[in-house]
PDB file of C-alpha atoms in Angstrom:
ATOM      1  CA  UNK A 109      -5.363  20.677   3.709  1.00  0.00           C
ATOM      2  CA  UNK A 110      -3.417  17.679   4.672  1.00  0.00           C
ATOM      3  CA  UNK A 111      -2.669  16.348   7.959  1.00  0.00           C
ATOM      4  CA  UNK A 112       0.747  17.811   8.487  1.00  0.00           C
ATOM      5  CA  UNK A 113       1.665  14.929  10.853  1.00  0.00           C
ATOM      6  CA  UNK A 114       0.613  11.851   8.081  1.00  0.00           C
ATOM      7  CA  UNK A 115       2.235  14.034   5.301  1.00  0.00           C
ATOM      8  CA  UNK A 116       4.311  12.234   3.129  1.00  0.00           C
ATOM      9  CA  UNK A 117       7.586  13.839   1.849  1.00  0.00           C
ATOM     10  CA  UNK A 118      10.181  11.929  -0.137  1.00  0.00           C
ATOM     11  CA  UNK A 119      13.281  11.785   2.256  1.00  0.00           C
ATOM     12  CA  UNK A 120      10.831   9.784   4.662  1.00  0.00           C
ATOM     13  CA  UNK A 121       9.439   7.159   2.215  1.00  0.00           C
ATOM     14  CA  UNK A 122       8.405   4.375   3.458  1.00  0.00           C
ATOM     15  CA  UNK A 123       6.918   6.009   6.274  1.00  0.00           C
ATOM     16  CA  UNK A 124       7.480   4.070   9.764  1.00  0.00           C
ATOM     17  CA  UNK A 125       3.703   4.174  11.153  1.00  0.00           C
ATOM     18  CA  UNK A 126       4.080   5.253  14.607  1.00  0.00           C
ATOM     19  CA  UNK A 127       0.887   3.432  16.028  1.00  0.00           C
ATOM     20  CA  UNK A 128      -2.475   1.896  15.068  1.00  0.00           C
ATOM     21  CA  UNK A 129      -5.107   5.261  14.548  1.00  0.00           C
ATOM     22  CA  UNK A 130      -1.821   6.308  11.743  1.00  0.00           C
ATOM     23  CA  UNK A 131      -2.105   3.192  10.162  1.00  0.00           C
ATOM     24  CA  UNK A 132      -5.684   3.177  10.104  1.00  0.00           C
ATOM     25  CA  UNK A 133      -5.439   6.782   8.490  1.00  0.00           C
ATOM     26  CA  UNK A 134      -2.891   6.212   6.243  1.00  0.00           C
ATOM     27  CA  UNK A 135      -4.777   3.012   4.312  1.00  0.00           C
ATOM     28  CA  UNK A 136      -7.515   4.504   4.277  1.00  0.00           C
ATOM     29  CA  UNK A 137      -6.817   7.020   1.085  1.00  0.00           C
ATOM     30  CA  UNK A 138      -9.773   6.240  -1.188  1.00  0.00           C
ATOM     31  CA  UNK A 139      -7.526   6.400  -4.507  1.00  0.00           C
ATOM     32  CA  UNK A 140      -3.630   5.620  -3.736  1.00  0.00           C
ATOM     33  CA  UNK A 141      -2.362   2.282  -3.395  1.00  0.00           C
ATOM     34  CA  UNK A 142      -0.648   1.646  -0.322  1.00  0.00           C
ATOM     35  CA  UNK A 143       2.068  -0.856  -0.250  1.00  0.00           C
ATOM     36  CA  UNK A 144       2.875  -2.305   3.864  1.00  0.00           C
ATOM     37  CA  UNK A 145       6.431  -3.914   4.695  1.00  0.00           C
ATOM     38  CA  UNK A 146       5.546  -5.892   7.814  1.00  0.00           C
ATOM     39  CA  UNK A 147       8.874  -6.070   9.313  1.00  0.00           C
ATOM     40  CA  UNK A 148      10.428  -6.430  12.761  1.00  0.00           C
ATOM     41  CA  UNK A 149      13.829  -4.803  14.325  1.00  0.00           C
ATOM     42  CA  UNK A 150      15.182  -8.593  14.793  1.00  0.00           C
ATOM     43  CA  UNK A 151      14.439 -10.231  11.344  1.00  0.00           C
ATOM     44  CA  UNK A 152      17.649 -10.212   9.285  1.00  0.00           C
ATOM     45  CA  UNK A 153      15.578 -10.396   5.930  1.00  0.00           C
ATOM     46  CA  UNK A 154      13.643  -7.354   7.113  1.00  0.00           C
ATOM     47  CA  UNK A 155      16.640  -5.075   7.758  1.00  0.00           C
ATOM     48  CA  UNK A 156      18.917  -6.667   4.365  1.00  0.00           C
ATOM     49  CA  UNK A 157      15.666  -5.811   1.986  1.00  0.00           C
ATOM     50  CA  UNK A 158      15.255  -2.295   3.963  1.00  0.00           C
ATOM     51  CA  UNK A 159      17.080  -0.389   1.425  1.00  0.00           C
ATOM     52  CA  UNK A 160      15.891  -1.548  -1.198  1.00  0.00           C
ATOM     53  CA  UNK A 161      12.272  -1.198  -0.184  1.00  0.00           C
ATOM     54  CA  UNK A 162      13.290   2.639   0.793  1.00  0.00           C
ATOM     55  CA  UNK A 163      15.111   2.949  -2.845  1.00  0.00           C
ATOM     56  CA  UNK A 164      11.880   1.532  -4.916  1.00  0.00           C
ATOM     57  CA  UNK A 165       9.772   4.025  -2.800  1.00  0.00           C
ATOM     58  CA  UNK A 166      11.796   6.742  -3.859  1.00  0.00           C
ATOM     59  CA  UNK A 167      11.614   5.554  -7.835  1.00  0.00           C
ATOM     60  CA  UNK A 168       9.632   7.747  -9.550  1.00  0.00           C
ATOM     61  CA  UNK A 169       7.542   5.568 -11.621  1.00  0.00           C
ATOM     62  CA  UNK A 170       6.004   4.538  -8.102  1.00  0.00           C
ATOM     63  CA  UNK A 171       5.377   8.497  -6.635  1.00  0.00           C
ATOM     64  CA  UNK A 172       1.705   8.268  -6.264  1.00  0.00           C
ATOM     65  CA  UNK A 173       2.409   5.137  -4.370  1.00  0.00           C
ATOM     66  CA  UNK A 174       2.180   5.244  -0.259  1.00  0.00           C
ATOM     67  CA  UNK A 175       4.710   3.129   1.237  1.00  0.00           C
ATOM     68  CA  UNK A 176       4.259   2.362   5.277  1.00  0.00           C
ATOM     69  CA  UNK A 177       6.391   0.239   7.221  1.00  0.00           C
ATOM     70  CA  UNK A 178       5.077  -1.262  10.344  1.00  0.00           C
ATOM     71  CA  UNK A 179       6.985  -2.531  13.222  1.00  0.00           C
ATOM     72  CA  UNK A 180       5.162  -5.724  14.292  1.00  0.00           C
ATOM     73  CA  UNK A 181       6.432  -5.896  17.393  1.00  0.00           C
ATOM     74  CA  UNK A 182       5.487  -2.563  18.115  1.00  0.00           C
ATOM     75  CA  UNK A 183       1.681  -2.955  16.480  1.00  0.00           C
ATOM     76  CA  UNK A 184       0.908  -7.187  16.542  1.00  0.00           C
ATOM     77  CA  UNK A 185      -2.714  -6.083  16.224  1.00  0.00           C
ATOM     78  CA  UNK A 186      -2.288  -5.037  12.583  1.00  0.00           C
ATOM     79  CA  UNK A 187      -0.152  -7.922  12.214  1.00  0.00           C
ATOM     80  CA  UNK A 188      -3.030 -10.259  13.485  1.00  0.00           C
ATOM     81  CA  UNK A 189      -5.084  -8.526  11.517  1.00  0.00           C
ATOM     82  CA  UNK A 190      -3.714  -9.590   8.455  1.00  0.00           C
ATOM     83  CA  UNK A 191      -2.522 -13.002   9.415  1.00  0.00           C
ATOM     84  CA  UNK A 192       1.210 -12.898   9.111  1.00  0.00           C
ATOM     85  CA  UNK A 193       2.829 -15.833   9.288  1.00  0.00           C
ATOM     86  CA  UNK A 194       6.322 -15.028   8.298  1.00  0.00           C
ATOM     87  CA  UNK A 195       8.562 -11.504   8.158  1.00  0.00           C
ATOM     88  CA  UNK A 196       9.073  -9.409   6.245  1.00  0.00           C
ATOM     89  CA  UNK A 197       5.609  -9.545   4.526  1.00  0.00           C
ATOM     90  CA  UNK A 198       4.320  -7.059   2.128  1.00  0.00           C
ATOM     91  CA  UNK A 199       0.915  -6.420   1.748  1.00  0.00           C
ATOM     92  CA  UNK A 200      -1.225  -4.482  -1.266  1.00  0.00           C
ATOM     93  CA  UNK A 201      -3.617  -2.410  -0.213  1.00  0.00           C
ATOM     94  CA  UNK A 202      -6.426  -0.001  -1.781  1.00  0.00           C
ATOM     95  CA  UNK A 203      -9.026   1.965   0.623  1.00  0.00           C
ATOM     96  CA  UNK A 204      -7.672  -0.246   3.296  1.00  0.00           C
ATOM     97  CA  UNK A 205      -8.838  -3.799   1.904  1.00  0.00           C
ATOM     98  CA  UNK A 206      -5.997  -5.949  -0.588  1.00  0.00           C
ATOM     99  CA  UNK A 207      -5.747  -5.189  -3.898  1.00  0.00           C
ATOM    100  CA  UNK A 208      -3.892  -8.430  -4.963  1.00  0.00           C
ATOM    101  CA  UNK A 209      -2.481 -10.959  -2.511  1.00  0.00           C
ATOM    102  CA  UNK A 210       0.945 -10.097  -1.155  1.00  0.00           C
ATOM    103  CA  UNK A 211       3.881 -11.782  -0.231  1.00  0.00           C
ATOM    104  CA  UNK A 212       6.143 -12.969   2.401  1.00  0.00           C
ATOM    105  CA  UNK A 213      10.240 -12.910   1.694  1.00  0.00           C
ATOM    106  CA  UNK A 214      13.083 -10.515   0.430  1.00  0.00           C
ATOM    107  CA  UNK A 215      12.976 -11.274  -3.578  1.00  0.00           C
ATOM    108  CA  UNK A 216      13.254  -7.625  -5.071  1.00  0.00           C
ATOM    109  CA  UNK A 217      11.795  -8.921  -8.290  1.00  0.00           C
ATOM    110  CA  UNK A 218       8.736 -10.348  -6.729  1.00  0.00           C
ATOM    111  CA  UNK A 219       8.416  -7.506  -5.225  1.00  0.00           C
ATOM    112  CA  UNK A 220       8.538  -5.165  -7.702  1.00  0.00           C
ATOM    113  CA  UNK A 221       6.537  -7.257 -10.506  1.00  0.00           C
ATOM    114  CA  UNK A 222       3.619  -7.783  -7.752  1.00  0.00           C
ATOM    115  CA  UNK A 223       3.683  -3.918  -7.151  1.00  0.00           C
ATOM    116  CA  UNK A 224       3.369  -3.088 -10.852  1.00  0.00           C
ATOM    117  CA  UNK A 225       0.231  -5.354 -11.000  1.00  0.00           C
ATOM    118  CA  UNK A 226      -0.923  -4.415  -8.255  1.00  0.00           C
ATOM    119  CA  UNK A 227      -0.575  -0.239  -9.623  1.00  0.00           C
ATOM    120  CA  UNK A 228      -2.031  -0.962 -12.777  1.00  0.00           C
ATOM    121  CA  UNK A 229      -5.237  -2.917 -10.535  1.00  0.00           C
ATOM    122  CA  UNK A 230      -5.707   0.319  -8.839  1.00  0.00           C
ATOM    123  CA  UNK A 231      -5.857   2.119 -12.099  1.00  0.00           C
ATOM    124  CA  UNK A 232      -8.470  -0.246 -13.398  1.00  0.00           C
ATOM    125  CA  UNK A 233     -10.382  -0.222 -10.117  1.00  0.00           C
ATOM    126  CA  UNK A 234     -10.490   3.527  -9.907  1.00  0.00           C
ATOM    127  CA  UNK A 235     -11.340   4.063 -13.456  1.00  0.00           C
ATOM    128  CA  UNK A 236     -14.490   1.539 -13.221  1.00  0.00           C
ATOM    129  CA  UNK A 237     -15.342   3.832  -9.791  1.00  0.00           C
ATOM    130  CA  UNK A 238     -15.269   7.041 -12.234  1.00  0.00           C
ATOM    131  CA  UNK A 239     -17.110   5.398 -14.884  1.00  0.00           C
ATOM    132  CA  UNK A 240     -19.964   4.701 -12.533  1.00  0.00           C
ATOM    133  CA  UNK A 241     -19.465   7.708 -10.817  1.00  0.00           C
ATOM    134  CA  UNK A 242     -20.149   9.861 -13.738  1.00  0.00           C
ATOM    135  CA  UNK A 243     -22.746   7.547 -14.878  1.00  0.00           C
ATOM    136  CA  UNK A 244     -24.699   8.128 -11.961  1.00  0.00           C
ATOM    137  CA  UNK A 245     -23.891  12.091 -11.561  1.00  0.00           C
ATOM    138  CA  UNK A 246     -25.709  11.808 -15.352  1.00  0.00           C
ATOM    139  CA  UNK A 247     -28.885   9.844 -14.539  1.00  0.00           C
ATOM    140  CA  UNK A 248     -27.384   6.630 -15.711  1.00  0.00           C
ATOM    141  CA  UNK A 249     -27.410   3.085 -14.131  1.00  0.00           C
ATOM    142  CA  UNK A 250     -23.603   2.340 -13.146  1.00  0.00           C
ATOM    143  CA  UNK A 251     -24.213  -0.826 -14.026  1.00  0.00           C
ATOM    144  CA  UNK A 252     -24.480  -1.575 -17.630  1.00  0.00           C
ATOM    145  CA  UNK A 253     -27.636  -4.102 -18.477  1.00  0.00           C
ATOM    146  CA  UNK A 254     -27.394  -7.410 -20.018  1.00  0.00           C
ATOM    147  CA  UNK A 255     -29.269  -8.098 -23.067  1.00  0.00           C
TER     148      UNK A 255
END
């Protein structure tokens, strides 16, 4: 059963991570891509591309997507962790590590053509994990050999 506390319902997408152990949790999901708006209550780019981040979340073509927006004020150890260096910054993520390299700025195309990449990356990634998961579950070497 999920953890009713990091469950994700629509009307809250992105989800404002509350503190460092959610975060952790939350980009940790072994198969969904998780998309991070690094933002800050005083950057003016960060609150104009707001609604717009909240109205791609809420697009369906992007459902299985999890959508977290951290406060780096509130958390600057995630934000060190990933070496920001400008707000707002969005970051790619799949099982917590990038997926593709994000970006920094409020360009709604960028932002949407990097998240389509970086969706149809996780479905290449995962399907390579289920190839070589089912390989292995049927006595098979995952890893095909060279000639």
């Amino acid at each position: 059963m999920a953890d009713e506390e990091n469950e994700v319902e629509e009307s809250t997408r992105p989800v404002k991570v509350k503190d460092e152990a959610q975060f952790d949790e939350l980009i940790a999901d072994p198969g969904r891509l998780v998309v991070v708006a690094f933002v800050a209550p005083w950057c003016g780019a960060c609150k104009a591309f707001g609604p717009q981040l909240e109205e791609t979340a809420q697009l369906p073509d992007f459902e299985r997507v999890q959508f977290l927006s951290v406060n780096t004020d509130a958390m600057p150890n995630v934000a060190k962790k990933f070496g920001l260096n400008s707000l707002p910054t969005f970051k790619y993520l799949l099982k917590g590590e990038e997926l593709l390299p994000g970006f920094s700025g409020s360009n709604l195309d960028k932002f949407k053509k990097i998240l389509e990449s970086a969706f149809a990356k996780r479905n290449e990634v995962m399907a390579e994990y289920d190839a070589a998961k089912n390989a292995e579950a049927e006595g098979g070497d995952p890893v095909a050999e060279e000639d």
